[in-house]
Structures are given as C-alpha cells and as structure tokens.
GROMACS .gro file of C-alpha atoms in nm:
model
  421
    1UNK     CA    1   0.000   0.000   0.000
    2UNK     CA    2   0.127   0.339  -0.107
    3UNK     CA    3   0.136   0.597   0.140
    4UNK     CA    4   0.014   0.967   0.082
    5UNK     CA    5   0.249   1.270   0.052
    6UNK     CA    6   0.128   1.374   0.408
    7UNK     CA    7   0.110   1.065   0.531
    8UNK     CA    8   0.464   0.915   0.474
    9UNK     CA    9   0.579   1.345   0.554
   10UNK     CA   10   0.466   1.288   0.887
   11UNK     CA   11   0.588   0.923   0.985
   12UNK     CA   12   0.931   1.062   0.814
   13UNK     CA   13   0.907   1.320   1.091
   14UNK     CA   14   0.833   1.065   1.385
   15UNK     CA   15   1.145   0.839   1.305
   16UNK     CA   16   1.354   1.186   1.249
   17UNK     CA   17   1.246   1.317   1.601
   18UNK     CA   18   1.305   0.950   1.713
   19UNK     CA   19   1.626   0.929   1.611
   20UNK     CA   20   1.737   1.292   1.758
   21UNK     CA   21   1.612   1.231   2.084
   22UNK     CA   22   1.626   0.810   2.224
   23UNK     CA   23   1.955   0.895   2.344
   24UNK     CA   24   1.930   1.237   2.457
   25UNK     CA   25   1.779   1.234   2.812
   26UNK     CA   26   1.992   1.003   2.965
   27UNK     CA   27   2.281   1.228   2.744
   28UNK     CA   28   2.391   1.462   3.106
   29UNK     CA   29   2.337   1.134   3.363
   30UNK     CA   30   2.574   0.868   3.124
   31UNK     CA   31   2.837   1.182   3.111
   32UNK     CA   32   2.811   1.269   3.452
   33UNK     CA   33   2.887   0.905   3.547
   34UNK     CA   34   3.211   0.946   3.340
   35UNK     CA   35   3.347   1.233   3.586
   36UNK     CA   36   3.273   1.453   3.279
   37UNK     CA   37   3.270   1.835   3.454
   38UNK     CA   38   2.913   2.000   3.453
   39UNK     CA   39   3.035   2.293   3.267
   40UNK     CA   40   3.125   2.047   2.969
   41UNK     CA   41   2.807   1.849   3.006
   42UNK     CA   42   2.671   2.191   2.934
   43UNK     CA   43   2.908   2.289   2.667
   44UNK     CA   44   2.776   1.914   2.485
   45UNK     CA   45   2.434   1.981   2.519
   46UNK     CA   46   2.476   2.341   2.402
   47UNK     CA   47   2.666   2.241   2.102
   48UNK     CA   48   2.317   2.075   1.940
   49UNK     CA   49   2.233   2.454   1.940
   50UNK     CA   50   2.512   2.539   1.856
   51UNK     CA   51   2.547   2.415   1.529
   52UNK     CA   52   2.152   2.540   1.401
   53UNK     CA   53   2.228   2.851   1.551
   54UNK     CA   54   2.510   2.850   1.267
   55UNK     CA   55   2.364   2.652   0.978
   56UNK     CA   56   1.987   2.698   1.005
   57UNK     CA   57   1.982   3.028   0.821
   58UNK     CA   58   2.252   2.935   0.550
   59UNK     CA   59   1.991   2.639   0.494
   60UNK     CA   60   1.700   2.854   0.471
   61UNK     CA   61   1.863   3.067   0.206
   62UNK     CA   62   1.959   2.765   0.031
   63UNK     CA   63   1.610   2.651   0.029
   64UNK     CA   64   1.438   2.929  -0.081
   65UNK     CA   65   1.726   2.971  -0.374
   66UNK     CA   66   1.706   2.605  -0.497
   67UNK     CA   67   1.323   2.602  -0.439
   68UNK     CA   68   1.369   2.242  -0.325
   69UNK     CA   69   1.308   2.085   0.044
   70UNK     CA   70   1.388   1.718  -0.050
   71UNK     CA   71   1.732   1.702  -0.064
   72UNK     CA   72   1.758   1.861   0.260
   73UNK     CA   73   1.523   1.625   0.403
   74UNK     CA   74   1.722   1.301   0.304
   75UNK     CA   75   2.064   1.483   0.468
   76UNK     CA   76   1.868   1.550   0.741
   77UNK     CA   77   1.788   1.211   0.779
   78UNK     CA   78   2.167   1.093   0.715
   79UNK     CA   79   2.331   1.316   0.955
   80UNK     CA   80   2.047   1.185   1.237
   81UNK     CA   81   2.187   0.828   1.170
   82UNK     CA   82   2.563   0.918   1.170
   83UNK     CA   83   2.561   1.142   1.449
   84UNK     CA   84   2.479   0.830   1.649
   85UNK     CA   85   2.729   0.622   1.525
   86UNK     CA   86   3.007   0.844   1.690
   87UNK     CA   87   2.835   0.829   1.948
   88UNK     CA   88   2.841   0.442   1.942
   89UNK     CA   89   3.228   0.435   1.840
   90UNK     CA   90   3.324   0.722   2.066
   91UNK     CA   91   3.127   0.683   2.380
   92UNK     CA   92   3.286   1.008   2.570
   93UNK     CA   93   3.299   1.404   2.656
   94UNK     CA   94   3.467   1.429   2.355
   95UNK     CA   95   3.237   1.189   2.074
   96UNK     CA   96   2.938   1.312   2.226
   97UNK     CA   97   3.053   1.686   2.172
   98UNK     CA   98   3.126   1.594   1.774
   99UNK     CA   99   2.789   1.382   1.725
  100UNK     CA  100   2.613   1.631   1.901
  101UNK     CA  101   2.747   1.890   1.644
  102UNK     CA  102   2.639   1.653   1.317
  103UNK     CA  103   2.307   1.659   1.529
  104UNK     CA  104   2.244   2.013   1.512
  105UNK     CA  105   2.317   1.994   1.181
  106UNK     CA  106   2.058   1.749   1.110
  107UNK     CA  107   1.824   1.951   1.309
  108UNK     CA  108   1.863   2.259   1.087
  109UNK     CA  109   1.729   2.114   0.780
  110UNK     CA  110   1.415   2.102   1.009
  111UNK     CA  111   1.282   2.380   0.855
  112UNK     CA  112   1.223   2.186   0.518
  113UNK     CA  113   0.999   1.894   0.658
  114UNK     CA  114   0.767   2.206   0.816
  115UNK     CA  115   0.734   2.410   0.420
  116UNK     CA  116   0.741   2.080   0.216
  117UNK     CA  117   0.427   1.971   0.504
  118UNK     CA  118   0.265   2.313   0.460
  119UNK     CA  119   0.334   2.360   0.145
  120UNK     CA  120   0.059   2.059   0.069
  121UNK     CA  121  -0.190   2.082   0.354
  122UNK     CA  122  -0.184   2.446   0.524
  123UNK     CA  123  -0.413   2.594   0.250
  124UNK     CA  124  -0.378   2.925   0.415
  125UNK     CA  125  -0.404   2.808   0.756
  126UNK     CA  126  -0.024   2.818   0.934
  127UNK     CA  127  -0.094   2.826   1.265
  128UNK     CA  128  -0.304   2.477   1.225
  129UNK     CA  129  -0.060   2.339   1.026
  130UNK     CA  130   0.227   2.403   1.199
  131UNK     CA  131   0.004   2.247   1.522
  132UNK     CA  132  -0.013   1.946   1.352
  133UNK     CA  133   0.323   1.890   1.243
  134UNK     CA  134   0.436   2.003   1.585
  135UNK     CA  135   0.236   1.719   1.713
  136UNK     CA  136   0.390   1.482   1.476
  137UNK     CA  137   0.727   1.623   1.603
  138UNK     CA  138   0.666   1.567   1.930
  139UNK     CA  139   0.467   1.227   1.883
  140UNK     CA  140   0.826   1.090   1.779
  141UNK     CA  141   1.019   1.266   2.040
  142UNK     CA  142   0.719   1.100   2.356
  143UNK     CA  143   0.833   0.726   2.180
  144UNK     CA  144   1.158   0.790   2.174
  145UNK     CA  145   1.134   0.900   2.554
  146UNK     CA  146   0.916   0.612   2.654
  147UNK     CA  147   1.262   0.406   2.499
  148UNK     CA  148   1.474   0.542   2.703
  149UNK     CA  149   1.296   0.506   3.031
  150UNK     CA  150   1.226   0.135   2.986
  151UNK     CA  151   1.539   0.040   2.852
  152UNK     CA  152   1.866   0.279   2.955
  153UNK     CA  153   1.896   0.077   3.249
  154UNK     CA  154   1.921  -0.240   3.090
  155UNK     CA  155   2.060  -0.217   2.771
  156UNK     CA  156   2.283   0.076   2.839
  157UNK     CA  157   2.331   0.411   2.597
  158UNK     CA  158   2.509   0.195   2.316
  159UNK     CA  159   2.144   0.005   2.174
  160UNK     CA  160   1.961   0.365   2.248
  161UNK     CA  161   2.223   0.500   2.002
  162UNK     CA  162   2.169   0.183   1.749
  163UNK     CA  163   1.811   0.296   1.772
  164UNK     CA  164   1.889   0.583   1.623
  165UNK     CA  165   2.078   0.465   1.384
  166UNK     CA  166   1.770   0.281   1.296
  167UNK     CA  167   1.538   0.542   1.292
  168UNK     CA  168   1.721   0.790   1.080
  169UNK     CA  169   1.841   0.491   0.851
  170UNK     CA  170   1.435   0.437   0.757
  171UNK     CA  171   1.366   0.781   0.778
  172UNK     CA  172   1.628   0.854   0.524
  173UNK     CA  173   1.472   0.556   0.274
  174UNK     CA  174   1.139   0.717   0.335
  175UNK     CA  175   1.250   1.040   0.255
  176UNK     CA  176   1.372   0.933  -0.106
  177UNK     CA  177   0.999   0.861  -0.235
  178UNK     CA  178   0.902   1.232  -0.170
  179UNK     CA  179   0.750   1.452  -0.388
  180UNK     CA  180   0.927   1.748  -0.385
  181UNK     CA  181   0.704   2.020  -0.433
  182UNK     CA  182   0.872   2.353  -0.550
  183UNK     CA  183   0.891   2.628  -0.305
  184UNK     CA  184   0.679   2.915  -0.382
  185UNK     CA  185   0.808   3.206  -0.584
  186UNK     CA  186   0.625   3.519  -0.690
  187UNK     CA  187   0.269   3.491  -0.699
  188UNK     CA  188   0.068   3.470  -1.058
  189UNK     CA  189  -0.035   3.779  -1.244
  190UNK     CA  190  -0.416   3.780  -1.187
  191UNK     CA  191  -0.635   3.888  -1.480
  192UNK     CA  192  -0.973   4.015  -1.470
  193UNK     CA  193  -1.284   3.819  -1.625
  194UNK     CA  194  -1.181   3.518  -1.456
  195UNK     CA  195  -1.416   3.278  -1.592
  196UNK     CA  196  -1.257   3.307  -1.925
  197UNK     CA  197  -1.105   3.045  -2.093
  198UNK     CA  198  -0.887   3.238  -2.266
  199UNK     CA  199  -0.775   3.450  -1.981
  200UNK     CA  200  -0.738   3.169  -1.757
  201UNK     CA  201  -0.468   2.999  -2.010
  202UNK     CA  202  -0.272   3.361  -2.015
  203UNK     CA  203  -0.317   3.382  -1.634
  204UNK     CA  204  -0.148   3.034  -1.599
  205UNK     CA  205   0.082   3.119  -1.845
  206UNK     CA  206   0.214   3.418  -1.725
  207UNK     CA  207   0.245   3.203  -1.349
  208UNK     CA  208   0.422   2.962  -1.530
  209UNK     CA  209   0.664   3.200  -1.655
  210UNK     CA  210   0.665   3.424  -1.321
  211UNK     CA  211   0.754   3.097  -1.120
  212UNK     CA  212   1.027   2.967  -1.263
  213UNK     CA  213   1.241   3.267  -1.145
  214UNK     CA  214   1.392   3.226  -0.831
  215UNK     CA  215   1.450   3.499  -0.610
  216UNK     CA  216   1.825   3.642  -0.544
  217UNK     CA  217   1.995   3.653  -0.247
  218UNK     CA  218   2.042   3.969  -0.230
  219UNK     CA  219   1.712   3.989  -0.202
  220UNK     CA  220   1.620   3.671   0.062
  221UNK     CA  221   1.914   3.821   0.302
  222UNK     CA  222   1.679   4.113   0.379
  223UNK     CA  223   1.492   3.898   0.612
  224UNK     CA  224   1.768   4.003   0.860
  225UNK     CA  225   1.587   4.328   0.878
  226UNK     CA  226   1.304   4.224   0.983
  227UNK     CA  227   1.239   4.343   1.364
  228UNK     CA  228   0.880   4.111   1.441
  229UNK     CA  229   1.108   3.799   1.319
  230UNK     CA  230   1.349   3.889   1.594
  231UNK     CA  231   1.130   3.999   1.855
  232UNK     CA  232   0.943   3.595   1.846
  233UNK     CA  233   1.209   3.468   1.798
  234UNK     CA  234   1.363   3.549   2.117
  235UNK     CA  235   1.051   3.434   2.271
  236UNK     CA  236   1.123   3.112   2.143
  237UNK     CA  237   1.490   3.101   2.245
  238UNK     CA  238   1.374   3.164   2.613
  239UNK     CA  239   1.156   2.834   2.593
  240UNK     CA  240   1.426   2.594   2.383
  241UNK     CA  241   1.679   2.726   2.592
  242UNK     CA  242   1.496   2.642   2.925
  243UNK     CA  243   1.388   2.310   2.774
  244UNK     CA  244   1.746   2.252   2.664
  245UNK     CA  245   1.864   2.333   3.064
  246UNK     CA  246   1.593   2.092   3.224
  247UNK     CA  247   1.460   1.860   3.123
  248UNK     CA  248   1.701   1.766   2.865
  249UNK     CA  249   1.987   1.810   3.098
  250UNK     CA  250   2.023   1.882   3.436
  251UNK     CA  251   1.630   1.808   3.554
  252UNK     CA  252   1.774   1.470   3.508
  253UNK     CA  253   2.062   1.472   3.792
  254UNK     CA  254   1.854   1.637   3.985
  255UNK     CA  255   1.581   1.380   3.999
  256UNK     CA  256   1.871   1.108   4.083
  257UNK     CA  257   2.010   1.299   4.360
  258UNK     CA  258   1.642   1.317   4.470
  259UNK     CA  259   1.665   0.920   4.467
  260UNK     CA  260   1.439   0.871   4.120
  261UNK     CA  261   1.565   0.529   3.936
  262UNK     CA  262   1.635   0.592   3.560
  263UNK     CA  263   1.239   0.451   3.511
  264UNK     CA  264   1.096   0.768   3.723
  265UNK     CA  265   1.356   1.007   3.546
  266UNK     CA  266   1.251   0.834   3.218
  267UNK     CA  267   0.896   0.901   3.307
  268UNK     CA  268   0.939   1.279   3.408
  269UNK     CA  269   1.040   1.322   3.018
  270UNK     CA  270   0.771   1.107   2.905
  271UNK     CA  271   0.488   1.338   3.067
  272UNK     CA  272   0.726   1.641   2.937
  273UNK     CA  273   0.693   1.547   2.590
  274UNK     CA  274   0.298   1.401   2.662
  275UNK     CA  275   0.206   1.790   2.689
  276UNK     CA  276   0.422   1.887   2.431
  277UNK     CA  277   0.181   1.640   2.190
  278UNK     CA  278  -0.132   1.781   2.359
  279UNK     CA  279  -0.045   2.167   2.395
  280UNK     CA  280   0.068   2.108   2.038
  281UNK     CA  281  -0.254   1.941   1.891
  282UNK     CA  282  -0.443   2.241   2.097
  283UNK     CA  283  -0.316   2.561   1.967
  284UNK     CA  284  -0.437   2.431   1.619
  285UNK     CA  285  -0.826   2.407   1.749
  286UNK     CA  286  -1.040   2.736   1.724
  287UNK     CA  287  -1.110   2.790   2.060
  288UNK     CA  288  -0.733   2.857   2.127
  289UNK     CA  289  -0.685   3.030   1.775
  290UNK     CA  290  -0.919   3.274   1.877
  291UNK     CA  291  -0.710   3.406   2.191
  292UNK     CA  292  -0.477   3.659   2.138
  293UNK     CA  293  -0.123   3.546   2.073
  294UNK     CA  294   0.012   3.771   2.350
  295UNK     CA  295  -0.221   3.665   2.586
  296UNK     CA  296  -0.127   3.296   2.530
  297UNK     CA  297   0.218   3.353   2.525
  298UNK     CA  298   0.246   3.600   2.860
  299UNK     CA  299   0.030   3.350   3.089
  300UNK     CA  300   0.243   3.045   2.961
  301UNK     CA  301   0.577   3.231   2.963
  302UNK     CA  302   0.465   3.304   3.353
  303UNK     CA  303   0.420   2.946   3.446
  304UNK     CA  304   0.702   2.850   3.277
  305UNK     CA  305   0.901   3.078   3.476
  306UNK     CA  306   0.719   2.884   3.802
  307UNK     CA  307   0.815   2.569   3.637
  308UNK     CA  308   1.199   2.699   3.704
  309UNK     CA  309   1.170   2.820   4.065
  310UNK     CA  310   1.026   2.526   4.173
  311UNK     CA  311   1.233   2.255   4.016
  312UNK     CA  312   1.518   2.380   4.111
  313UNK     CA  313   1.488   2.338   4.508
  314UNK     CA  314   1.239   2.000   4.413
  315UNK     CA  315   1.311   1.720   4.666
  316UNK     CA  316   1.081   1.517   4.557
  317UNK     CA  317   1.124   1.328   4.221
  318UNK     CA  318   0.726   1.278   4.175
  319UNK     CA  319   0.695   1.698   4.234
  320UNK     CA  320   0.934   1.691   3.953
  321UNK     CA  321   0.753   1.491   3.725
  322UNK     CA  322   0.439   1.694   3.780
  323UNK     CA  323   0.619   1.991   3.708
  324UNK     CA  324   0.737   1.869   3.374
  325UNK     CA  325   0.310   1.953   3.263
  326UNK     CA  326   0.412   2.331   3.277
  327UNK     CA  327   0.694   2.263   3.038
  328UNK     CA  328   0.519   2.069   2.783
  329UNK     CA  329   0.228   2.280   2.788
  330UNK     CA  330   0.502   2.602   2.717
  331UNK     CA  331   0.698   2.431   2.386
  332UNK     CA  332   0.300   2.335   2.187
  333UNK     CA  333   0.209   2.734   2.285
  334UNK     CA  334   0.552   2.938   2.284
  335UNK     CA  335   0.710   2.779   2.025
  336UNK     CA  336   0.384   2.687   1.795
  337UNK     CA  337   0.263   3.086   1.840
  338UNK     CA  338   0.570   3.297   1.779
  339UNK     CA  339   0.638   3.030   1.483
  340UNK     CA  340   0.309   3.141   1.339
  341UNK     CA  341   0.321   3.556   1.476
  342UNK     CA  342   0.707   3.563   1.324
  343UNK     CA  343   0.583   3.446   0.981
  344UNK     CA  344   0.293   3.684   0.951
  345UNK     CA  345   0.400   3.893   0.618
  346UNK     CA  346   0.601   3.708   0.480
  347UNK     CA  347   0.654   3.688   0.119
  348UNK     CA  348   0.599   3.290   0.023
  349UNK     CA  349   0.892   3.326  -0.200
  350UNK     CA  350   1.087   3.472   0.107
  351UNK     CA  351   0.956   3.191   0.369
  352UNK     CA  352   1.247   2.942   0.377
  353UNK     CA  353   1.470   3.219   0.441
  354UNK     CA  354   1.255   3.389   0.734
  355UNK     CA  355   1.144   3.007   0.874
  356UNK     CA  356   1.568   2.966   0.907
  357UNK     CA  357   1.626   3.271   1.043
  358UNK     CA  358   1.399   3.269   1.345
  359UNK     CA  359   1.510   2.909   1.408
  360UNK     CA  360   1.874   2.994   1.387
  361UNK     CA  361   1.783   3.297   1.647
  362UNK     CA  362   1.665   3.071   1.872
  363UNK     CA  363   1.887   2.813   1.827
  364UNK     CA  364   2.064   3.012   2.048
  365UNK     CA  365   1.907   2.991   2.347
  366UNK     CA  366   1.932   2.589   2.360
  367UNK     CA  367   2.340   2.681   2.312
  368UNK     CA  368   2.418   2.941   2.579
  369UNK     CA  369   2.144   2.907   2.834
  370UNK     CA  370   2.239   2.526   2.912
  371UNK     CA  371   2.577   2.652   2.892
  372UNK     CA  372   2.534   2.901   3.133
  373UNK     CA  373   2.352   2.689   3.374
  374UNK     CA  374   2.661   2.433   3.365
  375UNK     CA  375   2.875   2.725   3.436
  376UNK     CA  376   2.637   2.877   3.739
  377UNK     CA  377   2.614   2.502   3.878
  378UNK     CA  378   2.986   2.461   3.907
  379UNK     CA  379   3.057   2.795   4.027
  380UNK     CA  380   2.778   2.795   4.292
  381UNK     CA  381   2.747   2.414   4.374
  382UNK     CA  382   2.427   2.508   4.360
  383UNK     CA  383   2.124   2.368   4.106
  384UNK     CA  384   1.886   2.565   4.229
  385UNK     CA  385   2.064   2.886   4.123
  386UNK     CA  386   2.135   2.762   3.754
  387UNK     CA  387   1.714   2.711   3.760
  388UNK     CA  388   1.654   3.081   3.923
  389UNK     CA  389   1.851   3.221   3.644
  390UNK     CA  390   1.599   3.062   3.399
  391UNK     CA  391   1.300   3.129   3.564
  392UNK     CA  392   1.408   3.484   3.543
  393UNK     CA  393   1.418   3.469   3.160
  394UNK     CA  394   1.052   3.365   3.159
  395UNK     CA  395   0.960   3.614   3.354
  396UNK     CA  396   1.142   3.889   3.127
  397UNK     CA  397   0.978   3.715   2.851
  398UNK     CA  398   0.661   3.722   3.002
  399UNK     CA  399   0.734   4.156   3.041
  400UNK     CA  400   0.833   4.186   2.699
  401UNK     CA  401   0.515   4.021   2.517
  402UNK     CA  402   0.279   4.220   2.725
  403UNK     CA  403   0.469   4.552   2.605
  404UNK     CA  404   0.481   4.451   2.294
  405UNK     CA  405   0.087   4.343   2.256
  406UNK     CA  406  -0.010   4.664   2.472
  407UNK     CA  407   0.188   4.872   2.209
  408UNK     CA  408   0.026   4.737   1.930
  409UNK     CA  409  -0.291   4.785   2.066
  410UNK     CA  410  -0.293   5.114   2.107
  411UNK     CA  411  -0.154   5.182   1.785
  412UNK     CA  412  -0.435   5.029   1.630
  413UNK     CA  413  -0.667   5.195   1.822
  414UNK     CA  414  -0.462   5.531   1.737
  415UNK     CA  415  -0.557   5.425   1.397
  416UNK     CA  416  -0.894   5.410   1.370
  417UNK     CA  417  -0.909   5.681   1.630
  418UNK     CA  418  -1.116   5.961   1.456
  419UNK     CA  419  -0.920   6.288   1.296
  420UNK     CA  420  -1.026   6.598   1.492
  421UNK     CA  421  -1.188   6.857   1.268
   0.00000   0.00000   0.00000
C-alpha cells in the first residue's frame, strides 16, 4: 500500500524526532557518570544549538534559492543516523561533543519537513498546520522517551544509540519517495474576467513563466531586517533554551540525587513530551486560535518561569515529574505561536529564508542558556541557582510580550481613532 504525501511526511518526521532524541535524556546522567565536569556536560548539550544557531539560516537561504526541500530532508535524515554512530564508536565528553554537532546539523534542515508539510496541507491556515506537524514532532520525540525510560537501564546508551541509527536509517529511505514540491516564488499575475477560458490559459501562463524565477539573495538576506522575526524569535529562544537546561539536561541529575531510578527520570520526560503532543494538537483548534497570541504567550511564559523556581529546590522526584506539565504545555504554545506571529507577512517566495532565520535565532538559546547553567552550577554548587537564572528569563519574557501586545494595541486603536476637525 502506497502511502500519501502527508502521510509518509509525517511518519518521516516521527522516526527523524526518534532518532534525535532516544539517546538524549539520559545524554547529562551517562556523562556525569564518566566524571565529565558540569560545565562540559553543558558545553555538549549546548553544542546541538550550537550548530543550528550557525547553519539553520545558510539552509534557509539555500532553500528558498534552490526552491527544493527534499534534498535537505534526506541529509537531514543521514546526519540523524551518523551522528549516532560516533556516538556508538566514541562513547565520551569528547564523541558526544562531535555527534552532538552533526546533530544540530541534522536539526537545521528542520525547517524543510515544516514548508514541504505546509506547502501541501496548510491551504492558508499556518498556525493549524504548523500544530499538527508540531504534534507529529513531538509524537516521535514522547516514543523515543518512553525508549529510554524502559530500557537505559538495561541495555545501556550503546542500543539507544543503534536505535537511532535505525530510525534515521528508515527515515532517510522514506524520505527518497518524496515529492518534492517547488517552493513558492512570486505569486501569478491575476487577470480580470476570470471565468474566461482564454484569460485563464494567459493567467497560468504568465504564473508559469513568473515561477520559474527564483529569487536572489540579495534579495532573501533582507529577512535580517526584519524586527517582528526577531522579537518571536527570542521568545522562542527563552523556551528551547529552558527546555534545553531541564529537562534535557540537568532536571535529570537532579531527579537522581532526589533518589528517582532511571524509570521515574525516564517518566518525568515522558509526561514532558505528553504535553508537548497535547499543547501542540491544541493551539491548532479554534477555541485557542481565537485568543490573542500575546495573551497565550504572557500566561504560559509566567508558568514556565514557576516551572523553574520550583524545580530547582524539588526534593521530591514525583513533584518533579508533575512539574514537567508546565513545560510541555510552554513548547505546543511558545514555540507553535511565535512560529506562526514571526511568519505573519512574509513573502511565500521569502519563507524558507525567514522560517531559518527565526530558528537559527533561537537556536541560540538551547546553546548558551544550558551553557550558562553548567557554568552557574559549578561555580555555585548550587542547582537551584542555575534554575533561578531561567525562571528569570521567563519572567522577562513574560514583560516583553505584554509591552509589545499593549503597544500594538494602542496603535491600532490610534488608527482608527477619529481625525479631529
């Protein structure tokens, strides 16, 4: 039985998301066992920012200049697969540091599964699409989780990486029987009368013709420019980079000093990544869609920044896992919404460009803020501190969107305010 475009799109990004993250919570506990420092567990995890921080605009660019998304979906795929067989042949500070590079770079092309998806199902609609997809995302990353809890402990960090290997292997096989669909370039010349034959065959001429010319780069690069891209963005890199210094790290050490077996810690990402699925599949139903963006974003931003404070003096490795609801709940709203509010105005010929520049933005916060944690821990001996500083960056978050949706309300009501006589 064939599969469907969409279909075999979204099982291609299960088994990505799969094989990116079997290995990766038990990534800062099989380190830490080594004797490897805190500050370079920090510096490894960081480096899977890192590298999209670097590559994921370059990529976008060359997306939107090729007008293709396949080619950087089967790479993707590759560089999932080898990045875990370093890890299997180098199994130290060092190999993890180098996979976890190739990683990031696998995780750039990310950007290509999301327009090649919308591209044949939004139909106008980002903000659902990109819900859905999300959900796919994060489908693969909840398996992958539920892997690691049951068997870490029993089959060591070796089979999760062989896993991987797996994963990306099929994913990459999968990826070969897409479709690519070309990347949008400047819209059709419209002519009046549409219901004319013969202006319909000089409308879709003149599209033909229009289309096949690709934008230049000069032109793409001016996405840098663009202030809203930057402002979500940084949103975003407040919730990856919190993410990145939690759960994905450090939540994890301090759930086995709290005396959690690797099964409890294995089930504090599972319900992580449970919410992640639901908050995703949420933001794409109309009840949510019709709350304001800011609104969504402040409250969550908020609890996030509770999430922070209170795991880092958690005793208890059950508080812990409950905790882990606020931070699902935050990546399916933060991330989903300033995705959506960043790519409002863009130019379809312009969007691979804009999609890797707010993801190379904040790329950055899943490289320096678990970075900085690693540093705060072993300066100040102190978890709890590392998890203050993050909370904090919610909560400056949380300040910034409610100035910047107060703002633009009262421009708008400036407006349509009524010109004195």
């Amino acid at each position: 039985m064939s599969l469907s475009q969409t279909t075999r799109l979204l099982l291609i990004v299960g088994l990505f998301w799969y094989a990116q993250y079997v290995y990766m919570p038990n990534t800062a506990p099989f380190l830490l066992a080594q004797k490897v420092s805190a500050d370079f567990v920090g510096i490894v995890v960081g480096a899977y920012g890192f590298t999209q921080m670097a590559a994921r605009f370059g990529i976008g660019l060359i997306s939107d200049l090729l007008g293709r998304y396949k080619i950087i979906i089967v790479a993707g795929c590759l560089f999932a697969a080898v990045s875990s067989i370093v890890r299997i042949v180098v199994p130290t500070g060092p190999g993890f540091l180098v996979a976890n590079l190739m990683s990031g770079l696998a995780s750039s092309t990310w950007l290509c599964f999301m327009l090649l998806y919308t591209s044949s199902v939004a139909g106008g609609n980002m903000l659902q699409a990109l819900g859905y997809i999300f959900a796919a995302n994060n489908l693969g990353i909840m398996l992958s989780f539920i892997t690691s809890a049951v068997l870490y402990q029993y089959l060591g960090m070796s089979f999760l990486c062989a896993l991987s290997v797996a994963a990306g292997s099929v994913a990459c096989l999968l990826a070969l029987g897409l479709k690519d669909i070309p990347a949008a370039t400047t819209p059709a010349t419209s002519t009046p009368n549409s219901t004319s034959s013969a202006n319909n065959t000089s409308s879709t001429s003149n599209a033909s013709s229009t289309n096949s010319a690709r934008p230049r780069l000069s032109e793409l690069v001016r996405v840098v420019f663009n202030g809203r891209i930057w402002f979500f963005a940084l949103l975003a890199t407040i919730q990856q980079g919190i993410t990145m210094g939690t759960v994905m790290s450090f939540s994890q050490e301090i759930a086995r000093q709290s005396g959690g077996s690797s099964f409890e810690m294995g089930l504090m990402t599972i319900v992580f990544i449970a919410f992640c699925v639901v908050s995703s599949y949420l933001v794409a139903k109309p009840f949510i869609a019709r709350l304001s963006p800011g609104l969504i974003m402040g409250v969550t931003l908020v609890l996030l920044g509770l999430y922070c404070f209170a795991s880092g003096v958690a005793s208890n490795v059950y508080l812990l896992i409950a905790l882990q609801v606020l931070l699902g709940l935050s990546l399916g709203f933060v991330l989903t919404v300033s995705n959506s509010e960043a790519l409002k105005g863009i130019a379809p010929r312009h969007k691979s460009s804009a999609l890797g520049l707010f993801q190379a933005i904040f790329a950055a916060g899943m490289t320096f803020v678990p970075m900085i944690a690693g540093f705060i821990i072993d300066a100040s001996g102190s978890y709890a501190s590392a998890f203050a500083f993050q909370g904090l960056l919610c909560l400056t978050g949380a300040l910034l969107v409610t100035i910047y949706y107060l703002r633009a309300h009262q421009l708008k009501l400036r407006a349509h305010a009524p010109t004195p006589k």
